[in-house]
Structures are given as structure tokens and as C-alpha cells.
Coordinates of C-alpha atoms in Angstrom, one line a residue:
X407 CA -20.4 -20.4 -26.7
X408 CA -18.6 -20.3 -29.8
X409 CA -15.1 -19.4 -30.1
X410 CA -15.3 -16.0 -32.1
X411 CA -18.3 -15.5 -29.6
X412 CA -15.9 -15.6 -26.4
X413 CA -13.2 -13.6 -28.7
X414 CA -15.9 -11.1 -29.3
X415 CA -16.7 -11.0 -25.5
X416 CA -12.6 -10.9 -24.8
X417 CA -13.0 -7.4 -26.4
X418 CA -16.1 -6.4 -25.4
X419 CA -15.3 -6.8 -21.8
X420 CA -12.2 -4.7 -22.3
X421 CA -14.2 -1.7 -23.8
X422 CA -16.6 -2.5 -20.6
X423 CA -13.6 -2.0 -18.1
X424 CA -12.6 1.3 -19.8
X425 CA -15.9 3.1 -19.5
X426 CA -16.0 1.7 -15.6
X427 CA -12.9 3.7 -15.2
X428 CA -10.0 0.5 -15.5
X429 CA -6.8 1.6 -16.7
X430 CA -6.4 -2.1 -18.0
X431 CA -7.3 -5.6 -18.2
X432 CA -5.8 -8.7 -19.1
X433 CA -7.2 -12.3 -19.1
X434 CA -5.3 -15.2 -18.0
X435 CA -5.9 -18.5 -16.4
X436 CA -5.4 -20.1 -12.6
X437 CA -2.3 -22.2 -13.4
X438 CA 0.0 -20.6 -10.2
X439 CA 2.2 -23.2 -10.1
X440 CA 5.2 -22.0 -10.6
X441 CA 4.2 -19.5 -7.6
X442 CA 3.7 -22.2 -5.0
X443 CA 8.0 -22.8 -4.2
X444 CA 7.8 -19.3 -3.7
X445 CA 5.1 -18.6 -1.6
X446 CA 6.1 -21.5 0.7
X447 CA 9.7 -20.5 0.9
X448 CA 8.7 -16.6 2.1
X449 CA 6.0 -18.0 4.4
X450 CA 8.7 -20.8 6.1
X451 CA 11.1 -17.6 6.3
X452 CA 8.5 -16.2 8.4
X453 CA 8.6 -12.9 6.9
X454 CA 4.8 -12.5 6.9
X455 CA 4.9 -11.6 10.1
X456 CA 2.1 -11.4 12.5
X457 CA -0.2 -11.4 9.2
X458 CA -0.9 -15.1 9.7
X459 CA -4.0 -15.3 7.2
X460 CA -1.2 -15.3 4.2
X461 CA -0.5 -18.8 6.0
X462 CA -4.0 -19.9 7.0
X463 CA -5.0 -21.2 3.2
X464 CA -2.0 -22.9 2.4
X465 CA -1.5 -23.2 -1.3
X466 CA -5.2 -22.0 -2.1
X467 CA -3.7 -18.8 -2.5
X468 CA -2.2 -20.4 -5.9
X469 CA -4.9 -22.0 -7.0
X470 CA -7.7 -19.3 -7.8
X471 CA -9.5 -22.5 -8.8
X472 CA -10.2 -24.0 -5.4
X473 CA -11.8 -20.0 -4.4
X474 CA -14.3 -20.5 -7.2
X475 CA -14.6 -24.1 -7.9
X476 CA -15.1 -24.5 -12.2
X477 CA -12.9 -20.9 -12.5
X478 CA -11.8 -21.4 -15.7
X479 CA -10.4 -17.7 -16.2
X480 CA -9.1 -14.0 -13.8
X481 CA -9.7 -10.9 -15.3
X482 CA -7.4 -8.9 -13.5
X483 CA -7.5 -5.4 -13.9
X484 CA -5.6 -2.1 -12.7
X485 CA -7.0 1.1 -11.5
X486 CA -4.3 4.1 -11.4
X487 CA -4.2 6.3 -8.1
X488 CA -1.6 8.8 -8.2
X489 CA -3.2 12.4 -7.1
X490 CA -2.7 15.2 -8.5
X491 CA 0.2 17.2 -6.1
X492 CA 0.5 14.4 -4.7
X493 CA 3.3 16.2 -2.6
X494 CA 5.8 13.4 -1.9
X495 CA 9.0 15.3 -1.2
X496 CA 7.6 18.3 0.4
X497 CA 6.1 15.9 3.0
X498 CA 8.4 13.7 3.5
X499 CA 11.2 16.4 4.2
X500 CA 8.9 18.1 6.5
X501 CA 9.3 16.5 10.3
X502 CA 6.0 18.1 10.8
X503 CA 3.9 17.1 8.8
X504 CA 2.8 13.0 8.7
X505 CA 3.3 11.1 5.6
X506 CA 0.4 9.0 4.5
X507 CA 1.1 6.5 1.7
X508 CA -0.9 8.1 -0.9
X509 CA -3.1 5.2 -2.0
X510 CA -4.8 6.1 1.3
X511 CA -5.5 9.7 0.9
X512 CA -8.7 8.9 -0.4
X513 CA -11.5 6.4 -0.6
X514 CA -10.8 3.1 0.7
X515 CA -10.0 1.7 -3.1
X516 CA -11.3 -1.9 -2.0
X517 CA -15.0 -0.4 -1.9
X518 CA -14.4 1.3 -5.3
X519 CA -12.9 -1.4 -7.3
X520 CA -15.5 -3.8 -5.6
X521 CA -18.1 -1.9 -7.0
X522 CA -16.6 -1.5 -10.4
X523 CA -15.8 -5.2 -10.9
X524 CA -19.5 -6.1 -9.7
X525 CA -20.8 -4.0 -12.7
X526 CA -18.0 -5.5 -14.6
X527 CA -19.7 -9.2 -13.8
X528 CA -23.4 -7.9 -14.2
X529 CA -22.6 -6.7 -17.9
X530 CA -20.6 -10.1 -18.7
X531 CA -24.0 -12.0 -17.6
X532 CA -26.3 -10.4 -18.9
X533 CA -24.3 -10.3 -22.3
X534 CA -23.8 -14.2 -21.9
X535 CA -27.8 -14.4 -21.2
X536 CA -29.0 -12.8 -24.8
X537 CA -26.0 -15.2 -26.3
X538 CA -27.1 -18.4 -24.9
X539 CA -29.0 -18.0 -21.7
X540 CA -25.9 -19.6 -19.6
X541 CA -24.4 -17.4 -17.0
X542 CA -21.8 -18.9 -15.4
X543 CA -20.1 -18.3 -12.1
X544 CA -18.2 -14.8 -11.3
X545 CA -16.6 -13.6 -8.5
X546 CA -15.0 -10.2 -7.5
X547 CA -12.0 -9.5 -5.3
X548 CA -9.8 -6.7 -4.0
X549 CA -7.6 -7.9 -1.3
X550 CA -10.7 -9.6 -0.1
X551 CA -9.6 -13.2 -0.5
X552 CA -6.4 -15.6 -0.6
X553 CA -5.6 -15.0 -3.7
X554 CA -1.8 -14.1 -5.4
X555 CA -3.0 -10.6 -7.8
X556 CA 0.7 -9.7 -8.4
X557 CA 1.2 -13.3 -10.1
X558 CA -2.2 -13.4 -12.0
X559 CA -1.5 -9.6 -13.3
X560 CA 1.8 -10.7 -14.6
X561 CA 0.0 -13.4 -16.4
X562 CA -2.5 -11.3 -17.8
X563 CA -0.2 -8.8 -19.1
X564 CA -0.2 -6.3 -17.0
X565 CA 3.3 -5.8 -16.4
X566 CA 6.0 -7.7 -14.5
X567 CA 6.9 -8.0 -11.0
X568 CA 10.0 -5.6 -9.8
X569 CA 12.5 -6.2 -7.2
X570 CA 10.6 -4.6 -4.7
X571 CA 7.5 -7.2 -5.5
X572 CA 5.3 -5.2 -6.5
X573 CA 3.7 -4.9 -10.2
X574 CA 5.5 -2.4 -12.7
X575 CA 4.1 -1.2 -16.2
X576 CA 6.1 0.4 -18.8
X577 CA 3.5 3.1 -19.4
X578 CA 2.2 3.5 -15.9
X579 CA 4.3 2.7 -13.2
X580 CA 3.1 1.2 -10.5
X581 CA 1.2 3.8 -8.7
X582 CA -2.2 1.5 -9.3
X583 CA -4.3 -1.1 -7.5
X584 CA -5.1 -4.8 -8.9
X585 CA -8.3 -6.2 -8.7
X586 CA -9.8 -9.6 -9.9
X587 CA -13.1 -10.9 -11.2
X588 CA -13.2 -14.8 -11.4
X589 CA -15.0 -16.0 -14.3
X590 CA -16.2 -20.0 -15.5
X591 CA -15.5 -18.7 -19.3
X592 CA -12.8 -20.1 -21.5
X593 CA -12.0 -16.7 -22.6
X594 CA -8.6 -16.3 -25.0
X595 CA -5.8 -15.8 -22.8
X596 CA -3.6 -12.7 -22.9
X597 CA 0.0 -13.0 -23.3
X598 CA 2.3 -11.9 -20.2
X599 CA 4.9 -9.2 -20.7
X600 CA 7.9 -10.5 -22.3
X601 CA 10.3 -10.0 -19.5
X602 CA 10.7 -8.2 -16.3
X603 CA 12.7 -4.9 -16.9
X604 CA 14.3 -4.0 -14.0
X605 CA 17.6 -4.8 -15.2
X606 CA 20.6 -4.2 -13.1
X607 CA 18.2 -1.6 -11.0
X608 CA 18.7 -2.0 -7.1
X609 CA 17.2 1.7 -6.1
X610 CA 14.2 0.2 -4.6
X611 CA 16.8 -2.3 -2.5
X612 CA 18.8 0.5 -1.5
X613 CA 16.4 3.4 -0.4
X614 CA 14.2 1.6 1.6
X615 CA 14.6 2.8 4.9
X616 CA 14.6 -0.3 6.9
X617 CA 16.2 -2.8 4.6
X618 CA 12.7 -4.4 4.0
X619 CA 14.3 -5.8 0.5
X620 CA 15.9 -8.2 1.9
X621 CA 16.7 -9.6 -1.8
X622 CA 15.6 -8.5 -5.3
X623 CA 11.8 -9.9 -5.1
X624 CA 11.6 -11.0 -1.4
X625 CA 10.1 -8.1 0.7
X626 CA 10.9 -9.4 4.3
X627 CA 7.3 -8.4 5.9
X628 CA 8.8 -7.8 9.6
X629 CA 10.8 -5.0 8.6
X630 CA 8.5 -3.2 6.3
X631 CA 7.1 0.4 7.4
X632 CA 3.8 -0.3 5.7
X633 CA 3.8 -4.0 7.7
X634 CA 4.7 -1.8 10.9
X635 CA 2.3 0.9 10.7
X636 CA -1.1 -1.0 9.1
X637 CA -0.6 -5.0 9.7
X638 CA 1.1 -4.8 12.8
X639 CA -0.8 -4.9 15.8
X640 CA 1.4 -5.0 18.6
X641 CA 4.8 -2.2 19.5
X642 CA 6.7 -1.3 16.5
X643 CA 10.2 -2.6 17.3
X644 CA 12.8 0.1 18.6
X645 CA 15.4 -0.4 15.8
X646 CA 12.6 0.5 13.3
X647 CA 11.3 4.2 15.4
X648 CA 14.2 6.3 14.6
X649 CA 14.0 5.1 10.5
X650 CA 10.3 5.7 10.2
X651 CA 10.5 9.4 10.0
X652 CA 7.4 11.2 9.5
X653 CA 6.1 7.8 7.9
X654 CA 2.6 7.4 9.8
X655 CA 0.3 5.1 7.2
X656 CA 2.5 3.4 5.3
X657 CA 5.3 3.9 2.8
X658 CA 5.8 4.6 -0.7
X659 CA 9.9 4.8 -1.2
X660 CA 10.7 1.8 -3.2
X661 CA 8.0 3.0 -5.5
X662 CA 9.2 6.6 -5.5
X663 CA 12.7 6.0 -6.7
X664 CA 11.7 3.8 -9.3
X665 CA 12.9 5.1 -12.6
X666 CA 9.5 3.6 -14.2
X667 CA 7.1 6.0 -12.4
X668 CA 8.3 8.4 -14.5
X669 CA 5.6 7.5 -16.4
X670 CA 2.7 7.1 -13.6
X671 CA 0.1 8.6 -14.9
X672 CA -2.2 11.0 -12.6
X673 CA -5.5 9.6 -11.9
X674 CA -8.8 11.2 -13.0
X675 CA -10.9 9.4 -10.2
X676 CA -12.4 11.6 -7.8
X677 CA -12.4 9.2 -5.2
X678 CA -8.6 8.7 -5.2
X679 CA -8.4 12.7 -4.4
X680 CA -6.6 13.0 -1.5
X681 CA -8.6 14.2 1.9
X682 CA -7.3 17.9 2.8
X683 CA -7.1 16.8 6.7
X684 CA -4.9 13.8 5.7
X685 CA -2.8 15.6 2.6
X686 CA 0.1 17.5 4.2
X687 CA -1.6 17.1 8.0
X688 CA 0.3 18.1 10.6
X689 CA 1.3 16.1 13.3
X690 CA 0.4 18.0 16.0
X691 CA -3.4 18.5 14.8
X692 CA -3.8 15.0 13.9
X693 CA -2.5 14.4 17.5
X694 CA -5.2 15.9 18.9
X695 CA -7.8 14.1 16.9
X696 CA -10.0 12.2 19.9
X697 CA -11.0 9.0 18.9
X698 CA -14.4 10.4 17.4
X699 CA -13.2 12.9 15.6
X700 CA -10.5 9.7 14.4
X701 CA -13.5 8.0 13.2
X702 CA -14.8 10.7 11.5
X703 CA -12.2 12.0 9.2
X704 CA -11.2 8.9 8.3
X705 CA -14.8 7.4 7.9
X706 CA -14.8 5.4 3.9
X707 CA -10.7 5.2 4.4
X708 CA -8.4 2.8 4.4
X709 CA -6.6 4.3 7.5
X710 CA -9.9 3.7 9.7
X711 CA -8.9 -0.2 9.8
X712 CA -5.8 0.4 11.9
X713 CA -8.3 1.9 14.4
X714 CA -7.2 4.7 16.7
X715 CA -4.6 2.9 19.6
X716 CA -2.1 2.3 16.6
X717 CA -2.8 5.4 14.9
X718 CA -1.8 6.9 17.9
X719 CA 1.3 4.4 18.5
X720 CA 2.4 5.7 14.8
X721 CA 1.9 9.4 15.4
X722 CA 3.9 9.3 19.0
X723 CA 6.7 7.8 16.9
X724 CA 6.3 10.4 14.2
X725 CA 6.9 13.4 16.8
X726 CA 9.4 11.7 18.5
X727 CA 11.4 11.9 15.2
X728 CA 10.3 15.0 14.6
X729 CA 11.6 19.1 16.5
X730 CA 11.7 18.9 20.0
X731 CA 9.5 21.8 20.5
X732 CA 7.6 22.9 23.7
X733 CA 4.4 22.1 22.2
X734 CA 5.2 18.8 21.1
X735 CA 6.6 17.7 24.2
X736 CA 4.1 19.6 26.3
X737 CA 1.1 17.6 23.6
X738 CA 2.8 13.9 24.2
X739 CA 3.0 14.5 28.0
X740 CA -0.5 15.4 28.4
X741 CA -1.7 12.3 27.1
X742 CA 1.1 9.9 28.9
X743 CA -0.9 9.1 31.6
X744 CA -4.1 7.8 30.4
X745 CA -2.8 6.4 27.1
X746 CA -3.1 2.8 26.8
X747 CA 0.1 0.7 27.5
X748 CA 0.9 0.5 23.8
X749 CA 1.0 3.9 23.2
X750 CA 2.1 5.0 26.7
X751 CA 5.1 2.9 25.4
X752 CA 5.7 4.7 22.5
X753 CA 4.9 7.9 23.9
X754 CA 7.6 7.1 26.6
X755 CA 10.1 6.4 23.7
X756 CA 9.2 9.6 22.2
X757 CA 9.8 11.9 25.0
X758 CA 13.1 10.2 25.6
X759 CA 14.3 10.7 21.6
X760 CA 13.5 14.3 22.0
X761 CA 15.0 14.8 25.3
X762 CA 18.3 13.4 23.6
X763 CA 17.7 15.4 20.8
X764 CA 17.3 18.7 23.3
X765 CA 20.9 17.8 24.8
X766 CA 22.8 17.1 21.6
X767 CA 21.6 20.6 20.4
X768 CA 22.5 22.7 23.4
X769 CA 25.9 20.5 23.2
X770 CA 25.7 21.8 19.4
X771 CA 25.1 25.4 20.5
X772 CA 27.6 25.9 23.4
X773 CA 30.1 24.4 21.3
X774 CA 29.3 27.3 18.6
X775 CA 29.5 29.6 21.5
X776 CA 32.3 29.1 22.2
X777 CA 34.2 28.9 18.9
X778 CA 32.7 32.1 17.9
X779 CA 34.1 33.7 21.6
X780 CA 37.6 32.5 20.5
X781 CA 37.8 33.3 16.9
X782 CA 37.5 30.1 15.3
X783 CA 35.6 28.6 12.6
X784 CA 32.2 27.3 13.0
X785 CA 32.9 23.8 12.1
X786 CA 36.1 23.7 14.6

């Protein structure tokens, strides 16, 4: 294939990823080199966690190459997913309501990008087929292989990494999800953005609840609410319960204070629209979900992965940070006794908080009591 042939293509496949809904694309090639230091450094700090595929591969996730042997090029591509009301303060300052990260409040987004880069390939072949009857090899992925997006979308253009290591555009934010197709076409590369443009910016670093940031760039997986609530698998620590809050699926605070998602831009995408059992939900219903009814609410969602024991372990540490109310403490005792260890365990936890919360408040109130029967200010 000629070259103004593949720069035609370059531009066709652009116009392609528009009208299948892509917010952008950018072309680059596999060289991760630079990458490799890195990755081994966070892995060897163990802060991957109990998520020991991001080990398992080694350095293939570098090398997009070895995934696709005779990958020549990524496309990768972004998708924006912000809803519209998406409600982030109202739930978050709401103990009784849970907090889903709101990439989740609709379709699970690895089905719909999947999908979207598939057609993305078919139109590519078929267009190489009436140029000179060679196809090549393609491959799609979306979180579905060992594979460094965050890197390659840098690359590509598609914005730079921040300090909370996750991919930032200057006119969108990054309220989107990354997706790559693997092609075996020496398509013209796309430049990478300049420079990062975070600056002297630590927000991310200092809101994060549990000091996942452990330095601008390193996220330290361990302490992470999203790790704890979706990756991990086993008891969420104690030091990280009482800084959770409401947060049930995940979290979205380093992206929320960012000054660049000022300019996140609302996504069209029907499929992105957020559940109305899952947007503003509150705690106590989606307590009283049974496992079927678990299944079926959340059936095409991400959430349905975690399956319903840690679901469960994150809702018990949700209400346990939430009022201490009859009916909360009534609706966790109920289900201590046949809940499975795991979530007897946090259940157990729960009931304790809000028994300490209970005494700290009639401390609060006979304290008021009593400076209002002698006269004195409130706060004496």
C-alpha cells in the first residue's frame, strides 16, 4: 500500500471512529520502552496488590508487539462517559445514599467499546480488500489484555498522563475510557501532546481519601478505594473502613477535583446513562437486594463482576459510616448470622462503628443538656 494510500486511510479511519461514536483517535506505534523501568519498579513495590495478572506477563505488557506478533501500529481511542446529573456532590455528602463511580452507572463500557472497535477493524479490512486485497492482522481490546492504554494514548495524542496516573485532555478531561485496536499497517504516526500540564497541581494527591497517591504518578494499588471495593477479593483493611464513606463501587475523587474536568464534556451515549436503581440508591434498599435480585439489576454492568459476597462486604462498610438509625442497625443484625465470614466480618465492624457513634452522640447530647440547664453556651 502506497504511502498517500495509508495517509488517506490515517483519515478515513478517523471519520470511521467519529460516526461509531469515538470522541478521538490517535495512531502510534508499540515502542513502550521507556515504560518498562516503570512498570517494573511499581510492580517490585508491590503496589498491585492482590491483582497479580499486572505481574503474570512480565514486560509483554510493553510490548503490544508480542500480543499481536507483526503489530506494526495501536489505534487507541477514547469514548467520553460523563452522565448527564451525574450527581457527584449530592451523593457523596449523603451517608445514605451509596456512591457508585460513575463509569459504572451504566453498561459495562468493555462490551460497548468492544463492539465499536470490531466495526472499527471490519471497515479497515474491507477498505484494505478493494485497495489491494491484503487484510492484515487486527485486534481489539478494552481492559481485555496486558497491554499499557494510558502509555499508548499518550503516544497517540490523546493527552498526557496526570499525577494521579490516569489520562487528562485539555478539552475533555478525563471522564472517558481507552480502548485499542492493533493493526499490522504502517500507518503515519500521530504526534503525542507536547507536555504534561499538570504543573505545580497536587489536588488529586491531597484529596484522595486514603493517600492512594503515594507520589505524583505512582498510585499505590493497596490503598486505593477502587482497588478495595472492585479488585480486592478478600476483607477491606480496617484503617481503610472509616475513610471509604459512602464509597461502594469505586471512586472518582482525584478526578473530581481536577481543575481539567472543567471541560468534561457530557456524553451522548445512551448506554453510559446511569441505571435509576444504582444513581442516588440508597443504602438500605440496595441492602436488601438478595443475591437474585443482585444479579438482576446489575445484569450488562460492570458492578456484576465483584459478584454479590463483596458487594455486600462494601455496603456493610458503607452503613457502618453512615446514621446509626434503628433500621440500619436492626437491617445489618438480621443478616449477621447467616452472612458469610467475610461479610459477617464487616457486618460485625459495622455494628460496632455505629454503636460508638450511638454513645459519642448521647455524650454530645447530655453535655448540651446540661449547658443549656446552667445557662451556658452551647459550645461550652
Amino acid at each position: 500500500m502506497s504511502t498517500p494510500d495509508l495517509q488517506q486511510l490515517a483519515h478515513d479511519i478517523k471519520l470511521w471512529a467519529s460516526e461509531l461514536g469515538f470522541d478521538q483517535v490517535g495512531v502510534t506505534d508499540t515502542d513502550l520502552r521507556l515504560e518498562e523501568p516503570r512498570l517494573q519498579a511499581w510492580l517490585d513495590a508491590g503496589h498491585h496488590g492482590s491483582m497479580d495478572y499486572m505481574a503474570r506477563h512480565g514486560m509483554m505488557r510493553a510490548r503490544p508487539h508480542e500480543l499481536l506478533p507483526g503489530t506494526l501500529r495501536v489505534l487507541s481511542v477514547r469514548m467520553n462517559y460523563l452522565p448527564f446529573e451525574a450527581g457527584f456532590a449530592a451523593t457523596l455528602r449523603d451517608p445514605t445514599l451509596g456512591y457508585i463511580s460513575r463509569y459504572a452507572l451504566g453498561r459495562d463500557y468493555h462490551k460497548v467499546l468492544r463492539n465499536r472497535l470490531k466495526q472499527l477493524g471490519d471497515r479497515i479490512e474491507q477498505r484494505c480488500r478493494e485497495l489491494c486485497q491484503v487484510t492484515g492482522e487486527w485486534r481489539p481490546f478494552v481492559d481485555s489484555a496486558p497491554i499499557l492504554e494510558r502509555p499508548l494514548a499518550a503516544k497517540a495524542g490523546l493527552g498526557w498522563i496526570g499525577k494521579h496516573s490516569l489520562l487528562l485532555n485539555e478539552s475533555a478531561g478525563s471522564f472517558f475510557f481507552l480502548g485499542e485496536l492493533l493493526i499490522s499497517l504502517p500507518l503515519p504516526l500521530d504526534a503525542p501532546v507536547e507536555k504534561e500540564q499538570c504543573g505545580k497541581c497536587v489536588a488529586c494527591i491531597n484529596i484522595c481519601p486514603t493517600g492512594a497517591i503515594v507520589a505524583p504518578y505512582v498510585v499505590d494499588g493497596r490503598r486505593c478505594i477502587s482497588y478495595l471495593t472492585i479488585e480486592n477479593d478478600g476483607p477491606i483493611p480496617e484503617e481503610f473502613r472509616p475513610l471509604m464513606g459512602n464509597r461502594i463501587y469505586g471512586c472518582d475523587d482525584c478526578q473530581l477535583i481536577c481543575p481539567w474536568n472543567r471541560y468534561a464534556d457530557v456524553s451522548p451515549e445512551p448506554d453510559f446513562s446511569p441505571r435509576p436503581n444504582l444513581h442516588r440508591p440508597p443504602l438500605l434498599a440496595l441492602w436488601r437486594w438478595s443475591e437474585s435480585e443482585f444479579l438482576k439489576h446489575t445484569e450488562g454492568s460492570p458492578i456484576r463482576r465483584i459478584g454479590y459476597q463483596r458487594w455486600r462486604r462494601n455496603l456493610a462498610v458503607a452503613l457502618g459510616n453512615g446514621p446509626a438509625t434503628p433500621d440500619v442497625i436492626a437491617a445489618l443484625q438480621l443478616a449477621q448470622d447467616e452472612a458469610e465470614p467475610m461479610v459477617a466480618e464487616h457486618i460485625a465492624w459495622a455494628l460496632a462503628t455505629l454503636a460508638r457513634r450511638q454513645q459519642d452522640d448521647s455524650k454530645k447530647t447530655r453535655l448540651l443538656i446540661r449547658c443549656i440547664e446552667k445557662g451556658l453556651p452551647d459550645h461550652a
